[in-house]
Short mmCIF file of C-alpha atoms and ligand atoms in Angstrom, two decimals:
data_model
loop_
_atom_site.label_atom_id
_atom_site.label_comp_id
_atom_site.label_asym_id
_atom_site.label_seq_id
_atom_site.Cartn_x
_atom_site.Cartn_y
_atom_site.Cartn_z
CA MET P 859 0.19 0.25 -0.12
CA LYS P 860 1.11 3.62 -0.72
CA PHE P 861 2.10 5.51 2.15
CA ALA P 862 -0.39 8.33 1.24
CA GLN P 863 -3.01 5.83 1.71
CA GLU P 864 -1.93 4.16 4.56
CA PHE P 865 -1.64 7.49 6.34
CA ARG P 866 -5.28 8.19 5.70
CA LYS P 867 -6.70 4.97 6.70
CA SER P 868 -4.80 4.91 9.86
CA LEU P 869 -6.14 8.43 10.44
CA GLN P 870 -9.47 7.14 9.89
CA GLN P 871 -9.06 3.68 11.79
CA GLU P 872 -7.67 4.84 15.38
CA GLY P 873 -10.67 6.82 16.31
CA TYR P 874 -8.96 9.81 16.62
CA PRO P 875 -10.65 13.21 17.39
CA GLN P 876 -11.81 15.23 14.22
CA LYS P 877 -9.60 18.07 15.68
CA TRP P 878 -6.57 15.73 15.20
CA ILE P 879 -7.10 14.34 12.05
CA ASP P 880 -7.80 18.04 10.77
CA SER P 881 -4.04 18.82 11.91
CA ALA P 882 -2.60 15.79 10.67
CA VAL P 883 0.57 16.56 8.14
CA PRO P 884 -1.35 17.39 4.98
CA TYR P 885 0.70 14.60 2.77
CA GLY P 886 -1.31 14.98 -0.05
CA HIS P 887 -0.72 18.81 -0.12
CA LEU P 888 2.67 18.72 0.14
CA LYS P 889 3.04 15.89 -2.60
CA LYS P 890 1.29 18.48 -5.03
CA CYS P 891 3.36 21.18 -3.87
CA LEU P 892 6.53 18.81 -4.68
CA LYS P 893 5.15 18.18 -8.13
CA LYS P 894 5.38 22.35 -8.48
CA VAL P 895 9.02 22.29 -7.17
CA THR P 896 10.32 19.71 -9.48
CA ARG P 897 8.69 21.48 -12.60
CA GLU P 898 9.93 24.54 -11.37
CA LEU P 899 13.55 22.95 -11.19
CA GLN P 900 12.87 21.27 -14.52
CA GLU P 901 12.34 24.44 -16.27
CA ILE P 902 15.56 26.15 -15.63
CA GLY P 903 17.31 22.84 -16.50
CA LEU P 904 17.87 21.48 -13.07
CA ASP P 905 16.05 18.30 -12.98
CA LYS P 906 17.09 15.69 -10.52
CA ASP P 907 19.47 13.92 -12.73
CA THR P 908 21.48 16.83 -13.21
CA LEU P 909 21.42 17.83 -9.53
CA ALA P 910 22.27 14.06 -8.67
CA GLN P 911 25.15 14.12 -11.14
CA LEU P 912 26.50 17.59 -9.60
CA THR P 913 26.46 16.04 -6.17
CA ALA P 914 28.33 13.26 -7.44
CA SER P 915 30.91 15.33 -8.73
CA GLU P 916 31.19 17.66 -5.90
CA ARG P 917 34.57 16.41 -4.97
CA ASP P 918 36.27 17.52 -8.22
CA PRO P 919 37.45 21.01 -7.51
CA SER P 920 36.64 22.01 -11.33
CA ALA P 921 33.11 21.26 -11.32
CA VAL P 922 30.11 23.11 -10.46
CA ALA P 923 28.82 22.43 -6.96
CA PHE P 924 25.76 23.72 -5.03
CA HIS P 925 24.59 24.06 -1.73
CA TYR P 926 21.00 23.81 -0.63
CA HIS P 927 20.14 24.52 2.90
CA LEU P 928 17.23 26.09 4.97
CA GLU P 929 18.10 29.60 6.40
CA GLY P 930 16.16 30.67 9.40
CA LYS P 931 14.55 33.82 9.40
CA ALA P 932 15.65 36.10 12.13
CA THR P 933 12.54 38.02 12.70
CA ASP P 934 10.30 34.85 12.73
CA SER P 935 12.02 31.50 14.23
CA ASN P 936 9.49 29.43 13.23
CA HIS P 937 10.00 30.08 9.46
CA PHE P 938 13.00 29.39 7.28
CA ARG P 939 13.61 29.91 3.84
CA PRO P 940 15.41 27.41 1.64
CA ARG P 941 18.53 28.69 -0.33
CA LEU P 942 19.91 27.22 -3.63
CA THR P 943 23.36 28.48 -4.25
CA PHE P 944 25.61 27.64 -7.33
CA PHE P 945 29.17 27.62 -7.58
CA VAL P 946 29.76 28.42 -11.18
CA HIS P 947 32.68 28.28 -13.26
CA LEU P 948 33.12 30.94 -15.88
CA LYS P 949 35.39 31.63 -18.50
CA ASP P 950 35.03 34.88 -20.48
CA GLY P 951 31.41 35.05 -19.02
CA VAL P 952 30.53 31.57 -20.18
CA VAL P 953 29.75 28.57 -17.96
CA VAL P 954 32.26 25.91 -18.60
CA ASP P 955 31.17 23.14 -16.52
CA ALA P 956 31.53 19.69 -18.57
CA GLU P 957 28.44 17.96 -16.85
CA LEU P 958 25.87 20.56 -17.49
CA THR P 959 23.72 20.20 -20.54
CA PRO P 960 23.17 23.49 -22.66
CA PRO P 961 20.09 24.76 -21.22
CA THR P 962 20.95 24.54 -17.77
CA ARG P 963 24.28 26.22 -18.84
CA ASP P 964 22.53 28.87 -20.36
CA PHE P 965 20.48 29.42 -17.49
CA LEU P 966 23.16 29.48 -14.88
CA LYS P 967 25.13 31.98 -17.67
CA HIS P 968 21.82 34.26 -17.57
CA ILE P 969 21.57 34.61 -13.97
CA ALA P 970 25.52 34.94 -13.42
CA SER P 971 25.73 37.57 -15.93
CA LYS P 972 22.80 39.14 -14.16
CA THR P 973 24.90 39.23 -10.75
CA GLN P 974 27.89 40.62 -12.98
CA GLU P 975 26.31 43.73 -14.24
CA PRO P 976 26.13 46.45 -11.35
CA GLY P 977 23.33 48.19 -12.82
CA ASP P 978 21.47 45.19 -12.91
CA ALA P 979 22.02 44.50 -9.51
CA PRO P 980 18.76 43.50 -7.86
CA PRO P 981 17.67 45.12 -4.56
CA GLU P 982 18.78 43.36 -1.32
CA ASN P 983 15.99 41.22 0.12
CA ASP P 984 14.35 40.42 -3.03
CA PRO P 985 13.87 36.70 -3.04
CA GLY P 986 12.62 36.55 -6.33
CA GLN P 987 15.77 37.80 -7.91
CA ALA P 988 19.37 36.20 -7.78
CA LYS P 989 21.68 38.28 -6.20
CA PRO P 990 25.52 38.34 -5.74
CA ALA P 991 27.29 36.67 -2.76
CA ALA P 992 30.56 36.74 -1.77
CA ASP P 993 32.56 33.78 -2.09
CA SER P 994 35.10 32.63 0.58
CA SER P 995 37.43 34.92 -0.63
CA GLY P 996 35.48 37.91 0.10
CA SER P 997 35.49 39.11 -3.74
CA PRO P 998 32.26 38.22 -5.88
CA HIS P 999 34.83 36.38 -8.38
CA THR P 1000 38.42 36.15 -9.31
CA PRO P 1001 39.37 39.15 -11.19
CA PRO P 1002 40.17 37.79 -14.94
CA SER P 1003 43.97 37.92 -16.15
CA LYS P 1004 44.78 37.92 -19.73
CA GLU P 1005 45.94 34.39 -20.31
CA GLU P 1006 43.04 32.76 -17.74
CA SER P 1007 39.77 34.37 -17.42
CA LEU P 1008 38.11 31.32 -15.38
CA SER P 1009 36.56 32.52 -12.29
CA ILE P 1010 34.10 31.05 -10.03
CA GLN P 1011 31.07 32.95 -9.24
CA GLN P 1012 28.37 32.10 -6.57
CA VAL P 1013 24.90 32.69 -7.55
CA GLU P 1014 21.77 32.11 -5.80
CA VAL P 1015 18.83 30.25 -7.97
CA PRO P 1016 15.73 31.83 -7.31
CA LEU P 1017 12.98 29.28 -6.48
CA VAL P 1018 9.50 29.80 -5.50
CA PHE P 1019 7.88 26.62 -4.69
CA ASP P 1020 10.57 24.95 -2.40
CA GLY P 1021 9.48 27.91 -0.29
CA GLU P 1022 5.99 26.99 -0.21
CA PHE P 1023 6.53 23.23 0.51
CA PHE P 1024 8.76 24.34 3.44
CA ASP P 1025 6.15 26.94 4.80
CA ILE P 1026 3.35 24.25 4.74
CA LEU P 1027 5.45 21.58 6.42
CA GLN P 1028 6.83 23.91 9.31
CA ASN P 1029 3.27 25.29 9.67
CA ASP P 1030 1.52 22.19 10.11
CA VAL P 1031 4.36 20.61 12.53
CA SER P 1032 3.74 23.96 14.58
CA ASN P 1033 0.24 23.09 14.58
CA LEU P 1034 0.74 19.66 15.59
CA ASP P 1035 3.16 20.76 18.52
CA ALA P 1036 0.47 23.21 19.77
CA LEU P 1037 -2.24 20.42 19.82
CA GLN P 1038 0.10 18.19 21.44
CA GLU P 1039 0.59 20.74 24.00
CA GLU P 1040 -3.09 21.30 24.56
CA GLU P 1041 -3.52 17.31 25.08
CA GLN P 1042 -0.57 17.29 27.17
CA ASP P 1043 -1.80 19.89 29.30
CA LYS P 1044 -5.39 18.28 29.61
CA LEU P 1045 -3.92 14.83 30.36
CA GLY P 1046 -1.47 16.62 32.87
CA LYS P 1047 -4.23 18.18 34.84
CA GLU P 1048 -6.20 14.72 34.83
CA ILE P 1049 -3.07 13.16 36.35
CA THR P 1050 -3.06 15.62 38.99
CA LEU P 1051 -6.83 15.23 39.75
CA LEU P 1052 -6.68 11.48 39.75
CA GLY P 1053 -3.65 11.35 42.20
CA GLN P 1054 -5.49 13.69 44.60
CA ASP P 1055 -8.50 11.21 44.57
CA ILE P 1056 -7.04 8.06 45.22
CA ASN P 1057 -4.77 10.04 47.91
CA LYS P 1058 -8.08 11.18 49.44
CA ALA P 1059 -10.03 7.79 49.11
CA THR P 1060 -6.92 5.76 50.47
CA ALA P 1061 -5.65 7.81 53.58
CA PRO P 1062 -4.93 4.94 56.10
CA SER P 1063 -7.03 7.30 58.36
CA LYS P 1064 -9.98 6.90 56.94
CA GLY P 1065 -10.23 3.12 58.18
CA ARG P 1066 -9.46 -0.62 57.50
CA ARG P 1067 -11.13 -0.46 53.87
CA ALA P 1068 -8.96 2.54 52.70
CA ARG P 1069 -6.08 0.96 54.13
CA GLY P 1070 -6.89 -2.46 51.94
CA ASP P 1071 -7.17 -0.44 49.14
CA LEU P 1072 -4.19 1.34 49.80
CA GLU P 1073 -2.41 -1.86 49.35
CA THR P 1074 -4.01 -2.83 46.43
CA TRP P 1075 -3.07 0.61 44.86
CA ARG P 1076 0.47 -0.35 46.01
CA ASN P 1077 0.68 -3.89 44.00
CA ILE P 1078 -1.32 -2.22 40.88
CA PHE P 1079 1.37 0.61 40.93
CA GLU P 1080 4.27 -1.88 41.44
CA LEU P 1081 3.18 -3.90 38.38
CA TYR P 1082 2.65 -0.84 36.33
CA LEU P 1083 6.18 0.45 37.25
CA ASP P 1084 7.32 -2.97 36.19
CA ALA P 1085 5.56 -2.96 32.91
CA ARG P 1086 7.44 0.22 31.62
CA ILE P 1087 4.58 0.75 29.36
CA PHE P 1088 5.72 3.98 27.66
CA PHE P 1089 9.34 4.75 28.70
CA SER P 1090 12.02 2.34 29.93
CA THR P 1091 14.40 3.47 32.27
CA ARG P 1092 16.15 -0.05 32.05
CA GLU P 1093 19.88 0.16 30.34
CA SER P 1094 18.87 -2.78 27.94
CA ASP P 1095 15.94 -0.73 26.46
CA HIS P 1096 16.35 2.72 27.62
CA GLY P 1097 14.07 5.37 26.21
CA SER P 1098 10.64 5.98 24.62
CA ARG P 1099 8.90 2.86 23.35
CA THR P 1100 7.33 2.81 19.98
CA SER P 1101 3.39 2.46 20.09
CA ALA P 1102 3.58 -1.24 19.43
CA GLN P 1103 5.69 -1.64 22.25
CA ALA P 1104 3.31 0.42 24.48
CA VAL P 1105 0.34 -1.75 23.34
CA GLU P 1106 1.96 -5.08 24.40
CA GLN P 1107 3.26 -3.84 27.68
CA LEU P 1108 -0.16 -2.34 28.46
CA ARG P 1109 -1.58 -5.46 27.71
CA TRP P 1110 0.75 -7.24 29.91
CA PHE P 1111 -0.23 -4.95 32.74
CA GLN P 1112 -3.91 -5.33 32.38
CA ASP P 1113 -3.51 -9.25 32.32
CA GLN P 1114 -1.41 -9.26 35.59
CA VAL P 1115 -3.81 -7.06 37.48
CA LEU P 1116 -6.65 -9.46 36.32
CA SER P 1117 -4.74 -12.80 36.84
CA LYS P 1118 -3.81 -11.31 40.58
CA LYS P 1119 -7.65 -10.55 41.19
CA LEU P 1120 -6.35 -7.03 42.30
CA ILE P 1121 -9.79 -4.96 40.92
CA HIS P 1122 -11.45 -7.54 43.47
CA GLY P 1123 -9.20 -6.00 46.32
CA LEU P 1124 -10.44 -2.59 45.49
CA LYS P 1125 -13.30 -2.28 48.19
CA LEU P 1126 -14.11 1.39 48.03
CA GLU P 1127 -16.41 2.35 45.07
CA ASN P 1128 -14.11 5.69 44.38
CA SER P 1129 -11.07 3.40 44.17
CA ARG P 1130 -12.54 1.47 41.60
CA GLN P 1131 -13.63 4.36 39.52
CA ALA P 1132 -10.40 5.69 39.58
CA TYR P 1133 -8.90 2.60 38.13
CA GLY P 1134 -11.21 2.98 35.35
CA ARG P 1135 -9.96 6.74 34.83
CA PHE P 1136 -6.23 5.51 35.41
CA LEU P 1137 -6.99 2.85 32.25
CA ASN P 1138 -8.54 5.58 30.17
CA MET P 1139 -5.50 7.70 30.90
CA ASN P 1140 -3.28 5.41 29.60
CA ALA P 1141 -5.27 4.45 26.53
CA LEU P 1142 -5.31 8.17 25.75
CA LEU P 1143 -1.44 8.39 26.26
CA LEU P 1144 -1.14 5.38 23.66
CA GLN P 1145 -3.04 7.08 21.22
CA ILE P 1146 -1.36 10.59 21.47
CA LEU P 1147 1.68 8.33 21.09
CA LYS P 1148 0.45 6.74 17.96
CA PHE P 1149 -0.64 9.89 16.44
CA GLN P 1150 2.43 11.44 16.93
CA GLU P 1151 4.13 8.19 15.42
CA ILE P 1152 2.27 8.21 12.23
CA ASN P 1153 2.80 12.23 11.71
CA ASN P 1154 6.53 11.88 12.42
CA ILE P 1155 6.43 8.93 9.96
CA ALA P 1156 4.70 11.37 7.23
CA VAL P 1157 7.04 14.15 7.93
CA THR P 1158 10.13 11.79 7.44
CA LYS P 1159 8.46 10.37 4.14
CA ILE P 1160 7.75 13.71 2.50
CA ILE P 1161 11.22 14.60 3.10
CA LYS P 1162 12.69 11.62 1.70
CA LYS P 1163 10.36 12.13 -1.51
CA PHE P 1164 11.26 15.70 -1.91
CA ASP P 1165 15.37 14.52 -1.99
CA LYS P 1166 14.43 11.63 -4.57
CA ARG P 1167 12.71 13.94 -6.80
CA THR P 1168 14.97 16.86 -6.57
CA SER P 1169 18.35 15.42 -5.46
CA LEU P 1170 18.71 18.59 -2.95
CA GLY P 1171 19.55 16.49 -0.19
CA ILE P 1172 17.70 18.07 2.46
CA SER P 1173 16.99 15.21 4.68
CA ARG P 1174 20.13 15.53 6.68
CA GLU P 1175 19.66 19.36 7.68
CA PHE P 1176 15.80 19.13 8.00
CA PRO P 1177 15.48 17.66 11.28
CA VAL P 1178 17.83 20.00 12.94
CA THR P 1179 16.36 23.05 11.49
CA ILE P 1180 12.95 22.53 11.74
CA LYS P 1181 11.39 23.83 15.11
CA SER P 1182 9.52 21.25 16.72
CA HIS P 1183 9.60 20.85 20.56
CA ARG P 1184 6.93 17.96 20.88
CA LEU P 1185 6.20 16.21 17.51
CA LEU P 1186 9.76 15.76 16.23
CA ALA P 1187 11.45 15.72 19.73
CA GLY P 1188 8.91 12.65 21.19
CA SER P 1189 8.94 14.14 24.30
CA VAL P 1190 5.09 13.95 25.27
CA ALA P 1191 5.16 10.23 26.56
CA LYS P 1192 8.32 10.83 28.62
CA ASP P 1193 6.78 14.16 30.19
CA LEU P 1194 3.63 12.89 30.89
CA CYS P 1195 5.29 9.46 32.59
CA ALA P 1196 7.33 11.80 34.72
CA GLN P 1197 4.25 13.66 35.92
CA MET P 1198 2.41 10.25 36.31
CA SER P 1199 5.16 8.76 38.67
CA ASN P 1200 5.37 12.04 40.53
CA GLU P 1201 1.91 12.89 41.13
CA LEU P 1202 0.00 9.68 40.89
CA ILE P 1203 2.40 6.64 41.70
CA SER P 1204 3.95 8.56 44.46
CA VAL P 1205 0.90 9.25 46.21
CA VAL P 1206 0.71 5.35 47.45
CA PRO P 1207 4.18 4.99 48.99
CA GLN P 1208 6.28 2.30 47.89
CA LEU P 1209 8.22 0.17 50.12
CA ASP P 1210 11.39 0.66 48.05
CA ASP P 1211 11.76 4.32 49.31
CA TYR P 1212 11.68 3.12 52.86
CA LEU P 1213 14.16 0.16 53.28
CA CYS P 1214 17.27 0.06 55.37
CA PRO P 1215 20.16 0.19 53.18
CA ILE P 1216 21.77 -2.54 55.15
CA CYS P 1217 18.94 -5.43 55.87
CA PHE P 1218 16.94 -4.35 53.04
CA VAL P 1219 13.54 -4.41 55.21
CA VAL P 1220 11.55 -1.68 56.11
CA ALA P 1221 13.83 0.69 58.33
CA TYR P 1222 12.08 0.23 61.57
CA TRP P 1223 12.67 1.88 64.08
CA PRO P 1224 14.20 4.67 61.97
CA VAL P 1225 17.23 6.48 62.88
CA ARG P 1226 17.94 9.54 61.06
CA LEU P 1227 21.95 9.98 61.88
CA ASP P 1228 23.69 13.56 61.48
CA CYS P 1229 24.02 12.87 57.80
CA GLN P 1230 20.56 12.52 57.26
CA HIS P 1231 20.83 8.87 56.39
CA ILE P 1232 18.17 6.52 57.76
CA PHE P 1233 18.95 3.09 59.21
CA CYS P 1234 17.22 0.63 61.17
CA SER P 1235 18.02 0.90 64.90
CA ARG P 1236 18.85 -2.96 64.88
CA CYS P 1237 21.49 -2.27 62.02
CA LEU P 1238 22.74 0.80 63.95
CA VAL P 1239 23.09 -1.05 67.22
CA LYS P 1240 24.88 -3.82 65.41
CA MET P 1241 27.49 -1.37 63.86
CA CYS P 1242 27.97 0.40 67.19
CA ARG P 1243 29.08 -2.93 68.81
CA LYS P 1244 31.73 -3.55 65.94
CA GLY P 1245 32.94 -0.21 66.67
CA GLU P 1246 32.25 1.35 63.43
CA ARG P 1247 32.28 4.97 63.12
CA PHE P 1248 31.36 6.04 59.63
CA CYS P 1249 28.08 5.88 57.72
CA PRO P 1250 28.00 3.25 55.17
CA LEU P 1251 26.54 5.43 52.63
CA CYS P 1252 28.47 8.83 52.92
CA ARG P 1253 31.25 7.90 55.10
CA ALA P 1254 30.81 10.77 57.48
CA ASP P 1255 31.81 10.24 61.11
CA VAL P 1256 28.60 9.92 62.48
CA ILE P 1257 27.48 6.58 63.95
CA MET P 1258 28.98 7.02 67.52
CA ARG P 1259 27.24 10.36 67.87
CA ALA P 1260 23.94 8.51 67.26
CA GLY P 1261 21.42 8.54 70.38
CA LEU P 1262 18.02 8.66 71.61
CA GLU P 1263 17.18 11.96 69.95
CA HIS P 1264 18.15 10.47 66.58
CA PHE P 1265 15.13 8.35 66.45
CA ASP P 1266 12.95 9.74 63.80
CA ASN P 1267 9.14 9.47 65.57
CA GLY P 1268 7.47 11.47 62.73
CA ARG P 1269 8.85 8.79 59.93
CA ALA P 1270 8.21 5.62 62.42
CA ALA P 1271 4.52 7.00 62.80
CA TYR P 1272 4.16 7.29 59.04
CA LEU P 1273 5.60 4.08 58.42
CA ARG P 1274 3.01 2.38 61.01
CA GLU P 1275 0.51 4.01 59.05
CA TYR P 1276 1.56 3.09 55.37
CA PHE P 1277 3.06 -0.25 55.85
CA PRO P 1278 1.24 -1.76 58.98
CA LYS P 1279 2.24 -5.02 57.79
CA GLU P 1280 6.05 -4.83 57.23
CA VAL P 1281 6.43 -2.86 60.07
CA LYS P 1282 4.76 -5.78 62.23
CA GLU P 1283 6.93 -8.37 60.59
CA LYS P 1284 10.12 -6.40 61.27
CA ILE P 1285 8.97 -5.80 65.02
CA ARG P 1286 8.98 -9.34 64.93
CA ALA P 1287 12.16 -10.26 63.37
CA ASN P 1288 13.73 -7.89 65.46
CA GLU P 1289 12.51 -9.56 68.60
CA ARG P 1290 13.71 -12.88 67.08
CA GLU P 1291 17.04 -11.53 66.62
CA ARG P 1292 17.28 -10.10 70.07
CA ASN P 1293 16.09 -13.15 71.89
CA ARG P 1294 18.74 -15.47 69.83
CA GLU P 1295 21.41 -12.99 71.00
CA ILE P 1296 20.13 -13.48 74.66
CA PHE P 1297 19.28 -17.25 74.50
CA GLY P 1298 21.54 -18.56 72.14
CA PRO P 1299 21.58 -19.63 68.61
CA ASP P 1300 19.06 -22.40 69.31
CA TYR P 1301 16.23 -20.15 70.34
CA SER P 1302 13.19 -20.39 68.02
CA ASP P 1303 9.79 -18.48 68.46
CA SER P 1304 8.07 -21.66 69.11
CA LEU P 1305 8.63 -22.58 72.97
CA CYS P 1306 7.00 -25.70 72.40
CA SER P 1307 9.93 -27.02 70.26
CA VAL P 1308 12.86 -26.39 73.15
CA MET P 1309 10.65 -27.89 75.63
ZN1 ZN B 135 18.59 -2.50 58.87
ZN1 ZN B 136 25.45 9.20 55.95
#
């Protein structure tokens, strides 16, 4: 299937809002405009084959070379003007380059002669006219000598339709950027709201059901983070996912939630509704990603086509020149995922953030050393006994200074509230360990086995 068709079909099938479809890359329009560009080039003898030949012979210093690039307009950072500059070899005012066909030579001679006559010099800033430009030596051309009157002249070829082509493209990319920004804002607000709602519904002070839901949310979010749906922070596959990968990962996450019967674990109506909103949010993010992807492909394709039809070789420069903070930068998924983890997932505290760095169990009782690092009281006691003085994390000389005032009571209360199960287990483990220290290594919780 041709890309134009494929593009149209995918825009229709994905259920995008009409507003999105209306602002998609106008691929057909650009193709029509490209036709005008090729016709314009053909008319002046610079068809794609001629230009391809010139590109191939660029290394030969005696040959004509040209330079095509996009020049930003100082006044308007969102627009740029393409410029086609030729370095023409003239001998007594005649173009001598062997590769060129007679009509091309005639054309170049014509615009070169225009730039040579001071009386004919076009006014500055007139893009419709060829104008003289200084070559690297600073003079428009080498002064002719008696024997050899060979000179190199730099002339700009005035084109109209390539400017139109890039204007259409840049305008559309800017519109798409604006649309993505709008969607990102909307979704961002929804993330904030959902975070607040989950927080309200699951505050442990609201009773046993809220505590139970908090536990379930923690499991859900743990799975969600494991799925790394839109963005991976793992070294092996770091970076943004393609929409196809994201679909897979999202499916895995939903399957896991179902198979672990986590939705049944949500006892509060508010929580169940919030889970629905959470899924919708992910579906929308996926749609944004897909839309971004297909438009990105359209831009790449049309630029490639431009080069294929003209041999002007713009595809290397184009992605750098075009101004796009969202569409081409592909930052939307990354930004939204960052926001999700800051404002949504962090609402439900994860155990990982509260582990003692020595025993990897919840740091209870928490002792905050002068260096601000937190350890469980058991590990600290053991370090003291061994006569260790330095914090294992930052090597500060703080351990011997730790006293009762270093118990972090606020954090202890927080841990009891948010991780009641883990805290209970840790207290039991601490007791067991202490008892073993007192009664010897054979000590067991169950007194029966001793008797
Ligand atoms: Zn510890
Ligand atoms: Zn420290």
